[in-house]
mmCIF file with all atom_site columns, N, CA and C in Angstrom:
data_model
loop_
_atom_site.group_PDB
_atom_site.id
_atom_site.type_symbol
_atom_site.label_atom_id
_atom_site.label_alt_id
_atom_site.label_comp_id
_atom_site.label_asym_id
_atom_site.label_entity_id
_atom_site.label_seq_id
_atom_site.pdbx_PDB_ins_code
_atom_site.Cartn_x
_atom_site.Cartn_y
_atom_site.Cartn_z
_atom_site.occupancy
_atom_site.B_iso_or_equiv
_atom_site.pdbx_formal_charge
_atom_site.auth_seq_id
_atom_site.auth_comp_id
_atom_site.auth_asym_id
_atom_site.auth_atom_id
_atom_site.pdbx_PDB_model_num
ATOM 1   N N  . MET A 1 1  ? -14.983 -43.270 -20.860 1.00 78.00 ? 4  MET A N  1
ATOM 2   C CA . MET A 1 1  ? -15.177 -41.837 -20.808 1.00 78.00 ? 4  MET A CA 1
ATOM 3   C C  . MET A 1 1  ? -13.972 -41.137 -21.445 1.00 78.00 ? 4  MET A C  1
ATOM 4   N N  . LEU A 1 2  ? -14.242 -40.077 -22.140 1.00 83.00 ? 5  LEU A N  1
ATOM 5   C CA . LEU A 1 2  ? -13.184 -39.345 -22.813 1.00 83.00 ? 5  LEU A CA 1
ATOM 6   C C  . LEU A 1 2  ? -12.359 -38.538 -21.814 1.00 83.00 ? 5  LEU A C  1
ATOM 7   N N  . ASN A 1 3  ? -11.077 -38.545 -22.022 1.00 92.00 ? 6  ASN A N  1
ATOM 8   C CA . ASN A 1 3  ? -10.150 -37.803 -21.176 1.00 92.00 ? 6  ASN A CA 1
ATOM 9   C C  . ASN A 1 3  ? -10.196 -36.322 -21.571 1.00 92.00 ? 6  ASN A C  1
ATOM 10  N N  . PRO A 1 4  ? -10.596 -35.430 -20.643 1.00 92.00 ? 7  PRO A N  1
ATOM 11  C CA . PRO A 1 4  ? -10.696 -34.000 -20.976 1.00 92.00 ? 7  PRO A CA 1
ATOM 12  C C  . PRO A 1 4  ? -9.394  -33.401 -21.510 1.00 92.00 ? 7  PRO A C  1
ATOM 13  N N  . ALA A 1 5  ? -8.246  -33.836 -21.001 1.00 93.00 ? 8  ALA A N  1
ATOM 14  C CA . ALA A 1 5  ? -6.974  -33.306 -21.479 1.00 93.00 ? 8  ALA A CA 1
ATOM 15  C C  . ALA A 1 5  ? -6.738  -33.698 -22.943 1.00 93.00 ? 8  ALA A C  1
ATOM 16  N N  . VAL A 1 6  ? -7.110  -34.918 -23.289 1.00 94.00 ? 9  VAL A N  1
ATOM 17  C CA . VAL A 1 6  ? -6.953  -35.379 -24.675 1.00 94.00 ? 9  VAL A CA 1
ATOM 18  C C  . VAL A 1 6  ? -7.886  -34.593 -25.585 1.00 94.00 ? 9  VAL A C  1
ATOM 19  N N  . ILE A 1 7  ? -9.104  -34.354 -25.121 1.00 93.00 ? 10 ILE A N  1
ATOM 20  C CA . ILE A 1 7  ? -10.069 -33.582 -25.905 1.00 93.00 ? 10 ILE A CA 1
ATOM 21  C C  . ILE A 1 7  ? -9.546  -32.166 -26.153 1.00 93.00 ? 10 ILE A C  1
ATOM 22  N N  . ARG A 1 8  ? -9.002  -31.522 -25.127 1.00 94.00 ? 11 ARG A N  1
ATOM 23  C CA . ARG A 1 8  ? -8.438  -30.170 -25.291 1.00 94.00 ? 11 ARG A CA 1
ATOM 24  C C  . ARG A 1 8  ? -7.306  -30.181 -26.296 1.00 94.00 ? 11 ARG A C  1
ATOM 25  N N  . GLU A 1 9  ? -6.447  -31.188 -26.215 1.00 94.00 ? 12 GLU A N  1
ATOM 26  C CA . GLU A 1 9  ? -5.325  -31.286 -27.148 1.00 94.00 ? 12 GLU A CA 1
ATOM 27  C C  . GLU A 1 9  ? -5.828  -31.477 -28.585 1.00 94.00 ? 12 GLU A C  1
ATOM 28  N N  . LEU A 1 10 ? -6.852  -32.322 -28.752 1.00 92.00 ? 13 LEU A N  1
ATOM 29  C CA . LEU A 1 10 ? -7.425  -32.519 -30.087 1.00 92.00 ? 13 LEU A CA 1
ATOM 30  C C  . LEU A 1 10 ? -8.014  -31.226 -30.640 1.00 92.00 ? 13 LEU A C  1
ATOM 31  N N  . PHE A 1 11 ? -8.772  -30.504 -29.816 1.00 92.00 ? 14 PHE A N  1
ATOM 32  C CA . PHE A 1 11 ? -9.339  -29.238 -30.270 1.00 92.00 ? 14 PHE A CA 1
ATOM 33  C C  . PHE A 1 11 ? -8.243  -28.249 -30.650 1.00 92.00 ? 14 PHE A C  1
ATOM 34  N N  . SER A 1 12 ? -7.175  -28.243 -29.905 1.00 94.00 ? 15 SER A N  1
ATOM 35  C CA . SER A 1 12 ? -6.062  -27.355 -30.226 1.00 94.00 ? 15 SER A CA 1
ATOM 36  C C  . SER A 1 12 ? -5.459  -27.713 -31.581 1.00 94.00 ? 15 SER A C  1
ATOM 37  N N  . GLU A 1 13 ? -5.285  -28.993 -31.816 1.00 93.00 ? 16 GLU A N  1
ATOM 38  C CA . GLU A 1 13 ? -4.751  -29.445 -33.106 1.00 93.00 ? 16 GLU A CA 1
ATOM 39  C C  . GLU A 1 13 ? -5.703  -29.085 -34.241 1.00 93.00 ? 16 GLU A C  1
ATOM 40  N N  . ILE A 1 14 ? -7.004  -29.271 -34.020 1.00 93.00 ? 17 ILE A N  1
ATOM 41  C CA . ILE A 1 14 ? -8.003  -28.956 -35.045 1.00 93.00 ? 17 ILE A CA 1
ATOM 42  C C  . ILE A 1 14 ? -7.981  -27.470 -35.372 1.00 93.00 ? 17 ILE A C  1
ATOM 43  N N  . GLU A 1 15 ? -7.878  -26.641 -34.358 1.00 93.00 ? 18 GLU A N  1
ATOM 44  C CA . GLU A 1 15 ? -7.851  -25.192 -34.581 1.00 93.00 ? 18 GLU A CA 1
ATOM 45  C C  . GLU A 1 15 ? -6.658  -24.759 -35.422 1.00 93.00 ? 18 GLU A C  1
ATOM 46  N N  . ASN A 1 16 ? -5.582  -25.532 -35.378 1.00 93.00 ? 19 ASN A N  1
ATOM 47  C CA . ASN A 1 16 ? -4.373  -25.176 -36.118 1.00 93.00 ? 19 ASN A CA 1
ATOM 48  C C  . ASN A 1 16 ? -4.290  -25.824 -37.498 1.00 93.00 ? 19 ASN A C  1
ATOM 49  N N  . LEU A 1 17 ? -5.317  -26.594 -37.871 1.00 92.00 ? 20 LEU A N  1
ATOM 50  C CA . LEU A 1 17 ? -5.319  -27.226 -39.186 1.00 92.00 ? 20 LEU A CA 1
ATOM 51  C C  . LEU A 1 17 ? -5.551  -26.187 -40.280 1.00 92.00 ? 20 LEU A C  1
ATOM 52  N N  . PRO A 1 18 ? -4.921  -26.375 -41.428 1.00 92.00 ? 21 PRO A N  1
ATOM 53  C CA . PRO A 1 18 ? -5.267  -25.532 -42.573 1.00 92.00 ? 21 PRO A CA 1
ATOM 54  C C  . PRO A 1 18 ? -6.731  -25.789 -42.950 1.00 92.00 ? 21 PRO A C  1
ATOM 55  N N  . GLU A 1 19 ? -7.404  -24.758 -43.415 1.00 90.00 ? 22 GLU A N  1
ATOM 56  C CA . GLU A 1 19 ? -8.837  -24.844 -43.730 1.00 90.00 ? 22 GLU A CA 1
ATOM 57  C C  . GLU A 1 19 ? -9.159  -26.005 -44.671 1.00 90.00 ? 22 GLU A C  1
ATOM 58  N N  . GLU A 1 20 ? -8.277  -26.248 -45.639 1.00 89.00 ? 23 GLU A N  1
ATOM 59  C CA . GLU A 1 20 ? -8.556  -27.312 -46.607 1.00 89.00 ? 23 GLU A CA 1
ATOM 60  C C  . GLU A 1 20 ? -8.555  -28.711 -45.987 1.00 89.00 ? 23 GLU A C  1
ATOM 61  N N  . ASN A 1 21 ? -7.993  -28.865 -44.801 1.00 92.00 ? 24 ASN A N  1
ATOM 62  C CA . ASN A 1 21 ? -7.956  -30.177 -44.153 1.00 92.00 ? 24 ASN A CA 1
ATOM 63  C C  . ASN A 1 21 ? -9.164  -30.433 -43.265 1.00 92.00 ? 24 ASN A C  1
ATOM 64  N N  . VAL A 1 22 ? -9.936  -29.409 -42.961 1.00 90.00 ? 25 VAL A N  1
ATOM 65  C CA . VAL A 1 22 ? -11.068 -29.570 -42.056 1.00 90.00 ? 25 VAL A CA 1
ATOM 66  C C  . VAL A 1 22 ? -12.109 -30.522 -42.647 1.00 90.00 ? 25 VAL A C  1
ATOM 67  N N  . GLY A 1 23 ? -12.364 -30.417 -43.952 1.00 90.00 ? 26 GLY A N  1
ATOM 68  C CA . GLY A 1 23 ? -13.315 -31.323 -44.605 1.00 90.00 ? 26 GLY A CA 1
ATOM 69  C C  . GLY A 1 23 ? -12.864 -32.768 -44.522 1.00 90.00 ? 26 GLY A C  1
ATOM 70  N N  . MET A 1 24 ? -11.563 -32.994 -44.711 1.00 92.00 ? 27 MET A N  1
ATOM 71  C CA . MET A 1 24 ? -11.035 -34.353 -44.605 1.00 92.00 ? 27 MET A CA 1
ATOM 72  C C  . MET A 1 24 ? -11.200 -34.884 -43.183 1.00 92.00 ? 27 MET A C  1
ATOM 73  N N  . LEU A 1 25 ? -10.969 -34.026 -42.210 1.00 93.00 ? 28 LEU A N  1
ATOM 74  C CA . LEU A 1 25 ? -11.135 -34.422 -40.819 1.00 93.00 ? 28 LEU A CA 1
ATOM 75  C C  . LEU A 1 25 ? -12.588 -34.789 -40.545 1.00 93.00 ? 28 LEU A C  1
ATOM 76  N N  . GLN A 1 26 ? -13.509 -33.997 -41.060 1.00 92.00 ? 29 GLN A N  1
ATOM 77  C CA . GLN A 1 26 ? -14.931 -34.278 -40.861 1.00 92.00 ? 29 GLN A CA 1
ATOM 78  C C  . GLN A 1 26 ? -15.298 -35.624 -41.473 1.00 92.00 ? 29 GLN A C  1
ATOM 79  N N  . GLN A 1 27 ? -14.793 -35.902 -42.675 1.00 92.00 ? 30 GLN A N  1
ATOM 80  C CA . GLN A 1 27 ? -15.066 -37.193 -43.304 1.00 92.00 ? 30 GLN A CA 1
ATOM 81  C C  . GLN A 1 27 ? -14.489 -38.342 -42.484 1.00 92.00 ? 30 GLN A C  1
ATOM 82  N N  . PHE A 1 28 ? -13.302 -38.150 -41.928 1.00 91.00 ? 31 PHE A N  1
ATOM 83  C CA . PHE A 1 28 ? -12.690 -39.193 -41.113 1.00 91.00 ? 31 PHE A CA 1
ATOM 84  C C  . PHE A 1 28 ? -13.494 -39.442 -39.846 1.00 91.00 ? 31 PHE A C  1
ATOM 85  N N  . VAL A 1 29 ? -13.982 -38.376 -39.221 1.00 90.00 ? 32 VAL A N  1
ATOM 86  C CA . VAL A 1 29 ? -14.804 -38.527 -38.017 1.00 90.00 ? 32 VAL A CA 1
ATOM 87  C C  . VAL A 1 29 ? -16.074 -39.308 -38.349 1.00 90.00 ? 32 VAL A C  1
ATOM 88  N N  . LEU A 1 30 ? -16.704 -38.989 -39.472 1.00 89.00 ? 33 LEU A N  1
ATOM 89  C CA . LEU A 1 30 ? -17.893 -39.733 -39.881 1.00 89.00 ? 33 LEU A CA 1
ATOM 90  C C  . LEU A 1 30 ? -17.570 -41.194 -40.148 1.00 89.00 ? 33 LEU A C  1
ATOM 91  N N  . PHE A 1 31 ? -16.421 -41.447 -40.763 1.00 87.00 ? 34 PHE A N  1
ATOM 92  C CA . PHE A 1 31 ? -15.991 -42.825 -40.982 1.00 87.00 ? 34 PHE A CA 1
ATOM 93  C C  . PHE A 1 31 ? -15.857 -43.563 -39.654 1.00 87.00 ? 34 PHE A C  1
ATOM 94  N N  . LEU A 1 32 ? -15.174 -42.946 -38.691 1.00 86.00 ? 35 LEU A N  1
ATOM 95  C CA . LEU A 1 32 ? -15.005 -43.590 -37.393 1.00 86.00 ? 35 LEU A CA 1
ATOM 96  C C  . LEU A 1 32 ? -16.342 -43.845 -36.715 1.00 86.00 ? 35 LEU A C  1
ATOM 97  N N  . LYS A 1 33 ? -17.251 -42.903 -36.857 1.00 84.00 ? 36 LYS A N  1
ATOM 98  C CA . LYS A 1 33 ? -18.572 -43.031 -36.242 1.00 84.00 ? 36 LYS A CA 1
ATOM 99  C C  . LYS A 1 33 ? -19.333 -44.229 -36.804 1.00 84.00 ? 36 LYS A C  1
ATOM 100 N N  . HIS A 1 34 ? -19.178 -44.481 -38.101 1.00 77.00 ? 37 HIS A N  1
ATOM 101 C CA . HIS A 1 34 ? -19.980 -45.509 -38.761 1.00 77.00 ? 37 HIS A CA 1
ATOM 102 C C  . HIS A 1 34 ? -19.195 -46.757 -39.158 1.00 77.00 ? 37 HIS A C  1
ATOM 103 N N  . ARG A 1 35 ? -17.951 -46.870 -38.779 1.00 77.00 ? 38 ARG A N  1
ATOM 104 C CA . ARG A 1 35 ? -17.122 -47.974 -39.280 1.00 77.00 ? 38 ARG A CA 1
ATOM 105 C C  . ARG A 1 35 ? -17.632 -49.343 -38.880 1.00 77.00 ? 38 ARG A C  1
ATOM 106 N N  . LYS A 1 36 ? -18.296 -49.453 -37.742 1.00 69.00 ? 39 LYS A N  1
ATOM 107 C CA . LYS A 1 36 ? -18.824 -50.755 -37.335 1.00 69.00 ? 39 LYS A CA 1
ATOM 108 C C  . LYS A 1 36 ? -19.941 -51.219 -38.259 1.00 69.00 ? 39 LYS A C  1
ATOM 109 N N  . GLU A 1 37 ? -20.580 -50.262 -38.935 1.00 62.00 ? 40 GLU A N  1
ATOM 110 C CA . GLU A 1 37 ? -21.647 -50.596 -39.865 1.00 62.00 ? 40 GLU A CA 1
ATOM 111 C C  . GLU A 1 37 ? -21.110 -51.126 -41.186 1.00 62.00 ? 40 GLU A C  1
ATOM 112 N N  . LEU A 1 38 ? -19.848 -50.892 -41.437 1.00 68.00 ? 41 LEU A N  1
ATOM 113 C CA . LEU A 1 38 ? -19.251 -51.360 -42.680 1.00 68.00 ? 41 LEU A CA 1
ATOM 114 C C  . LEU A 1 38 ? -18.990 -52.857 -42.552 1.00 68.00 ? 41 LEU A C  1
ATOM 115 N N  . THR A 1 39 ? -19.584 -53.630 -43.421 1.00 67.00 ? 42 THR A N  1
ATOM 116 C CA . THR A 1 39 ? -19.479 -55.082 -43.273 1.00 67.00 ? 42 THR A CA 1
ATOM 117 C C  . THR A 1 39 ? -18.491 -55.708 -44.243 1.00 67.00 ? 42 THR A C  1
ATOM 118 N N  . LEU A 1 40 ? -18.149 -55.004 -45.310 1.00 67.00 ? 43 LEU A N  1
ATOM 119 C CA . LEU A 1 40 ? -17.247 -55.586 -46.291 1.00 67.00 ? 43 LEU A CA 1
ATOM 120 C C  . LEU A 1 40 ? -15.826 -55.102 -46.074 1.00 67.00 ? 43 LEU A C  1
ATOM 121 N N  . ASP A 1 41 ? -14.909 -56.006 -46.186 1.00 79.00 ? 44 ASP A N  1
ATOM 122 C CA . ASP A 1 41 ? -13.491 -55.657 -46.202 1.00 79.00 ? 44 ASP A CA 1
ATOM 123 C C  . ASP A 1 41 ? -13.140 -55.453 -47.674 1.00 79.00 ? 44 ASP A C  1
ATOM 124 N N  . ASP A 1 42 ? -13.005 -54.202 -48.078 1.00 82.00 ? 45 ASP A N  1
ATOM 125 C CA . ASP A 1 42 ? -12.807 -53.885 -49.489 1.00 82.00 ? 45 ASP A CA 1
ATOM 126 C C  . ASP A 1 42 ? -11.616 -54.609 -50.099 1.00 82.00 ? 45 ASP A C  1
ATOM 127 N N  . SER A 1 43 ? -10.513 -54.655 -49.360 1.00 83.00 ? 46 SER A N  1
ATOM 128 C CA . SER A 1 43 ? -9.308  -55.301 -49.912 1.00 83.00 ? 46 SER A CA 1
ATOM 129 C C  . SER A 1 43 ? -9.548  -56.776 -50.171 1.00 83.00 ? 46 SER A C  1
ATOM 130 N N  . ALA A 1 44 ? -10.166 -57.449 -49.208 1.00 80.00 ? 47 ALA A N  1
ATOM 131 C CA . ALA A 1 44 ? -10.444 -58.885 -49.378 1.00 80.00 ? 47 ALA A CA 1
ATOM 132 C C  . ALA A 1 44 ? -11.427 -59.102 -50.523 1.00 80.00 ? 47 ALA A C  1
ATOM 133 N N  . TYR A 1 45 ? -12.460 -58.258 -50.588 1.00 80.00 ? 48 TYR A N  1
ATOM 134 C CA . TYR A 1 45 ? -13.457 -58.394 -51.651 1.00 80.00 ? 48 TYR A CA 1
ATOM 135 C C  . TYR A 1 45 ? -12.822 -58.184 -53.020 1.00 80.00 ? 48 TYR A C  1
ATOM 136 N N  . LEU A 1 46 ? -12.096 -57.077 -53.187 1.00 84.00 ? 49 LEU A N  1
ATOM 137 C CA . LEU A 1 46 ? -11.487 -56.796 -54.485 1.00 84.00 ? 49 LEU A CA 1
ATOM 138 C C  . LEU A 1 46 ? -10.447 -57.841 -54.866 1.00 84.00 ? 49 LEU A C  1
ATOM 139 N N  . SER A 1 47 ? -9.708  -58.337 -53.874 1.00 85.00 ? 50 SER A N  1
ATOM 140 C CA . SER A 1 47 ? -8.700  -59.362 -54.146 1.00 85.00 ? 50 SER A CA 1
ATOM 141 C C  . SER A 1 47 ? -9.332  -60.681 -54.580 1.00 85.00 ? 50 SER A C  1
ATOM 142 N N  . SER A 1 48 ? -10.580 -60.895 -54.193 1.00 84.00 ? 51 SER A N  1
ATOM 143 C CA . SER A 1 48 ? -11.253 -62.143 -54.536 1.00 84.00 ? 51 SER A CA 1
ATOM 144 C C  . SER A 1 48 ? -11.739 -62.162 -55.988 1.00 84.00 ? 51 SER A C  1
ATOM 145 N N  . ILE A 1 49 ? -11.788 -61.018 -56.637 1.00 87.00 ? 52 ILE A N  1
ATOM 146 C CA . ILE A 1 49 ? -12.243 -60.936 -58.028 1.00 87.00 ? 52 ILE A CA 1
ATOM 147 C C  . ILE A 1 49 ? -11.035 -61.187 -58.935 1.00 87.00 ? 52 ILE A C  1
ATOM 148 N N  . PRO A 1 50 ? -11.124 -62.215 -59.798 1.00 90.00 ? 53 PRO A N  1
ATOM 149 C CA . PRO A 1 50 ? -9.981  -62.530 -60.661 1.00 90.00 ? 53 PRO A CA 1
ATOM 150 C C  . PRO A 1 50 ? -9.509  -61.307 -61.447 1.00 90.00 ? 53 PRO A C  1
ATOM 151 N N  . GLU A 1 51 ? -8.218  -61.079 -61.424 1.00 92.00 ? 54 GLU A N  1
ATOM 152 C CA . GLU A 1 51 ? -7.535  -60.017 -62.164 1.00 92.00 ? 54 GLU A CA 1
ATOM 153 C C  . GLU A 1 51 ? -7.883  -58.595 -61.711 1.00 92.00 ? 54 GLU A C  1
ATOM 154 N N  . MET A 1 52 ? -8.661  -58.435 -60.646 1.00 91.00 ? 55 MET A N  1
ATOM 155 C CA . MET A 1 52 ? -9.042  -57.096 -60.196 1.00 91.00 ? 55 MET A CA 1
ATOM 156 C C  . MET A 1 52 ? -7.829  -56.308 -59.711 1.00 91.00 ? 55 MET A C  1
ATOM 157 N N  . MET A 1 53 ? -6.966  -56.925 -58.928 1.00 90.00 ? 56 MET A N  1
ATOM 158 C CA . MET A 1 53 ? -5.807  -56.201 -58.406 1.00 90.00 ? 56 MET A CA 1
ATOM 159 C C  . MET A 1 53 ? -4.896  -55.734 -59.537 1.00 90.00 ? 56 MET A C  1
ATOM 160 N N  . ASP A 1 54 ? -4.737  -56.580 -60.563 1.00 93.00 ? 57 ASP A N  1
ATOM 161 C CA . ASP A 1 54 ? -3.932  -56.164 -61.718 1.00 93.00 ? 57 ASP A CA 1
ATOM 162 C C  . ASP A 1 54 ? -4.580  -54.976 -62.419 1.00 93.00 ? 57 ASP A C  1
ATOM 163 N N  . SER A 1 55 ? -5.905  -55.001 -62.535 1.00 93.00 ? 58 SER A N  1
ATOM 164 C CA . SER A 1 55 ? -6.624  -53.898 -63.176 1.00 93.00 ? 58 SER A CA 1
ATOM 165 C C  . SER A 1 55 ? -6.458  -52.602 -62.383 1.00 93.00 ? 58 SER A C  1
ATOM 166 N N  . ILE A 1 56 ? -6.533  -52.695 -61.075 1.00 91.00 ? 59 ILE A N  1
ATOM 167 C CA . ILE A 1 56 ? -6.358  -51.509 -60.223 1.00 91.00 ? 59 ILE A CA 1
ATOM 168 C C  . ILE A 1 56 ? -4.950  -50.952 -60.376 1.00 91.00 ? 59 ILE A C  1
ATOM 169 N N  . LYS A 1 57 ? -3.962  -51.830 -60.363 1.00 93.00 ? 60 LYS A N  1
ATOM 170 C CA . LYS A 1 57 ? -2.571  -51.382 -60.522 1.00 93.00 ? 60 LYS A CA 1
ATOM 171 C C  . LYS A 1 57 ? -2.366  -50.710 -61.881 1.00 93.00 ? 60 LYS A C  1
ATOM 172 N N  . GLU A 1 58 ? -2.964  -51.275 -62.927 1.00 93.00 ? 61 GLU A N  1
ATOM 173 C CA . GLU A 1 58 ? -2.861  -50.653 -64.258 1.00 93.00 ? 61 GLU A CA 1
ATOM 174 C C  . GLU A 1 58 ? -3.484  -49.260 -64.244 1.00 93.00 ? 61 GLU A C  1
ATOM 175 N N  . GLY A 1 59 ? -4.641  -49.144 -63.595 1.00 91.00 ? 62 GLY A N  1
ATOM 176 C CA . GLY A 1 59 ? -5.319  -47.851 -63.531 1.00 91.00 ? 62 GLY A CA 1
ATOM 177 C C  . GLY A 1 59 ? -4.511  -46.811 -62.789 1.00 91.00 ? 62 GLY A C  1
ATOM 178 N N  . VAL A 1 60 ? -3.886  -47.211 -61.711 1.00 93.00 ? 63 VAL A N  1
ATOM 179 C CA . VAL A 1 60 ? -3.077  -46.286 -60.914 1.00 93.00 ? 63 VAL A CA 1
ATOM 180 C C  . VAL A 1 60 ? -1.879  -45.796 -61.721 1.00 93.00 ? 63 VAL A C  1
ATOM 181 N N  . ASN A 1 61 ? -1.336  -46.665 -62.532 1.00 94.00 ? 64 ASN A N  1
ATOM 182 C CA . ASN A 1 61 ? -0.145  -46.315 -63.300 1.00 94.00 ? 64 ASN A CA 1
ATOM 183 C C  . ASN A 1 61 ? -0.454  -45.679 -64.652 1.00 94.00 ? 64 ASN A C  1
ATOM 184 N N  . ALA A 1 62 ? -1.723  -45.598 -65.034 1.00 93.00 ? 65 ALA A N  1
ATOM 185 C CA . ALA A 1 62 ? -2.088  -45.021 -66.327 1.00 93.00 ? 65 ALA A CA 1
ATOM 186 C C  . ALA A 1 62 ? -1.898  -43.508 -66.297 1.00 93.00 ? 65 ALA A C  1
ATOM 187 N N  . PRO A 1 63 ? -1.385  -42.937 -67.378 1.00 94.00 ? 66 PRO A N  1
ATOM 188 C CA . PRO A 1 63 ? -1.269  -41.475 -67.452 1.00 94.00 ? 66 PRO A CA 1
ATOM 189 C C  . PRO A 1 63 ? -2.666  -40.839 -67.444 1.00 94.00 ? 66 PRO A C  1
ATOM 190 N N  . LEU A 1 64 ? -2.790  -39.687 -66.829 1.00 89.00 ? 67 LEU A N  1
ATOM 191 C CA . LEU A 1 64 ? -4.081  -39.003 -66.766 1.00 89.00 ? 67 LEU A CA 1
ATOM 192 C C  . LEU A 1 64 ? -4.644  -38.723 -68.153 1.00 89.00 ? 67 LEU A C  1
ATOM 193 N N  . SER A 1 65 ? -3.776  -38.523 -69.114 1.00 90.00 ? 68 SER A N  1
ATOM 194 C CA . SER A 1 65 ? -4.240  -38.232 -70.479 1.00 90.00 ? 68 SER A CA 1
ATOM 195 C C  . SER A 1 65 ? -5.020  -39.410 -71.078 1.00 90.00 ? 68 SER A C  1
ATOM 196 N N  . GLU A 1 66 ? -4.825  -40.605 -70.539 1.00 91.00 ? 69 GLU A N  1
ATOM 197 C CA . GLU A 1 66 ? -5.534  -41.786 -71.028 1.00 91.00 ? 69 GLU A CA 1
ATOM 198 C C  . GLU A 1 66 ? -6.805  -42.078 -70.225 1.00 91.00 ? 69 GLU A C  1
ATOM 199 N N  . CYS A 1 67 ? -7.068  -41.299 -69.207 1.00 89.00 ? 70 CYS A N  1
ATOM 200 C CA . CYS A 1 67 ? -8.208  -41.560 -68.326 1.00 89.00 ? 70 CYS A CA 1
ATOM 201 C C  . CYS A 1 67 ? -9.466  -40.839 -68.804 1.00 89.00 ? 70 CYS A C  1
ATOM 202 N N  . VAL A 1 68 ? -10.605 -41.423 -68.468 1.00 88.00 ? 71 VAL A N  1
ATOM 203 C CA . VAL A 1 68 ? -11.900 -40.806 -68.761 1.00 88.00 ? 71 VAL A CA 1
ATOM 204 C C  . VAL A 1 68 ? -12.194 -39.802 -67.648 1.00 88.00 ? 71 VAL A C  1
ATOM 205 N N  . PRO A 1 69 ? -12.600 -38.574 -68.001 1.00 87.00 ? 72 PRO A N  1
ATOM 206 C CA . PRO A 1 69 ? -12.915 -37.587 -66.959 1.00 87.00 ? 72 PRO A CA 1
ATOM 207 C C  . PRO A 1 69 ? -14.053 -38.083 -66.054 1.00 87.00 ? 72 PRO A C  1
ATOM 208 N N  . LEU A 1 70 ? -13.961 -37.758 -64.782 1.00 84.00 ? 73 LEU A N  1
ATOM 209 C CA . LEU A 1 70 ? -14.945 -38.206 -63.804 1.00 84.00 ? 73 LEU A CA 1
ATOM 210 C C  . LEU A 1 70 ? -16.362 -37.810 -64.215 1.00 84.00 ? 73 LEU A C  1
ATOM 211 N N  . GLU A 1 71 ? -16.516 -36.612 -64.811 1.00 85.00 ? 74 GLU A N  1
ATOM 212 C CA . GLU A 1 71 ? -17.844 -36.138 -65.210 1.00 85.00 ? 74 GLU A CA 1
ATOM 213 C C  . GLU A 1 71 ? -18.497 -37.057 -66.237 1.00 85.00 ? 74 GLU A C  1
ATOM 214 N N  . LYS A 1 72 ? -17.696 -37.747 -67.024 1.00 87.00 ? 75 LYS A N  1
ATOM 215 C CA . LYS A 1 72 ? -18.253 -38.670 -68.019 1.00 87.00 ? 75 LYS A CA 1
ATOM 216 C C  . LYS A 1 72 ? -18.613 -40.015 -67.393 1.00 87.00 ? 75 LYS A C  1
ATOM 217 N N  . VAL A 1 73 ? -17.963 -40.343 -66.271 1.00 86.00 ? 76 VAL A N  1
ATOM 218 C CA . VAL A 1 73 ? -18.267 -41.598 -65.595 1.00 86.00 ? 76 VAL A CA 1
ATOM 219 C C  . VAL A 1 73 ? -19.501 -41.431 -64.722 1.00 86.00 ? 76 VAL A C  1
ATOM 220 N N  . TRP A 1 74 ? -19.503 -40.375 -63.922 1.00 84.00 ? 77 TRP A N  1
ATOM 221 C CA . TRP A 1 74 ? -20.632 -40.047 -63.041 1.00 84.00 ? 77 TRP A CA 1
ATOM 222 C C  . TRP A 1 74 ? -21.100 -38.647 -63.379 1.00 84.00 ? 77 TRP A C  1
ATOM 223 N N  . ALA A 1 75 ? -22.144 -38.568 -64.166 1.00 77.00 ? 78 ALA A N  1
ATOM 224 C CA . ALA A 1 75 ? -22.624 -37.268 -64.630 1.00 77.00 ? 78 ALA A CA 1
ATOM 225 C C  . ALA A 1 75 ? -23.158 -36.382 -63.501 1.00 77.00 ? 78 ALA A C  1
ATOM 226 N N  . ASP A 1 76 ? -23.570 -36.981 -62.394 1.00 72.00 ? 79 ASP A N  1
ATOM 227 C CA . ASP A 1 76 ? -24.154 -36.201 -61.300 1.00 72.00 ? 79 ASP A CA 1
ATOM 228 C C  . ASP A 1 76 ? -23.129 -35.747 -60.273 1.00 72.00 ? 79 ASP A C  1
ATOM 229 N N  . VAL A 1 77 ? -21.843 -35.973 -60.543 1.00 58.00 ? 80 VAL A N  1
ATOM 230 C CA . VAL A 1 77 ? -20.798 -35.568 -59.590 1.00 58.00 ? 80 VAL A CA 1
ATOM 231 C C  . VAL A 1 77 ? -20.374 -34.148 -59.886 1.00 58.00 ? 80 VAL A C  1
#
């Protein structure tokens, strides 16, 4: 059972969040709600693909000027 004092404290913290963080909080709550349904460990999966981690590191370190805009990758985003 949820502790009412903890719930009050959480609501107080939520009320004091900047508006731009509320969406992130909502996404995190949804993640927590559904996390048991997630069956893949992304890190283990990606690490199992040869050279994938090196590719990810290269992508993270690439200058934005060399990147393809998201709209060209996913036209419906």
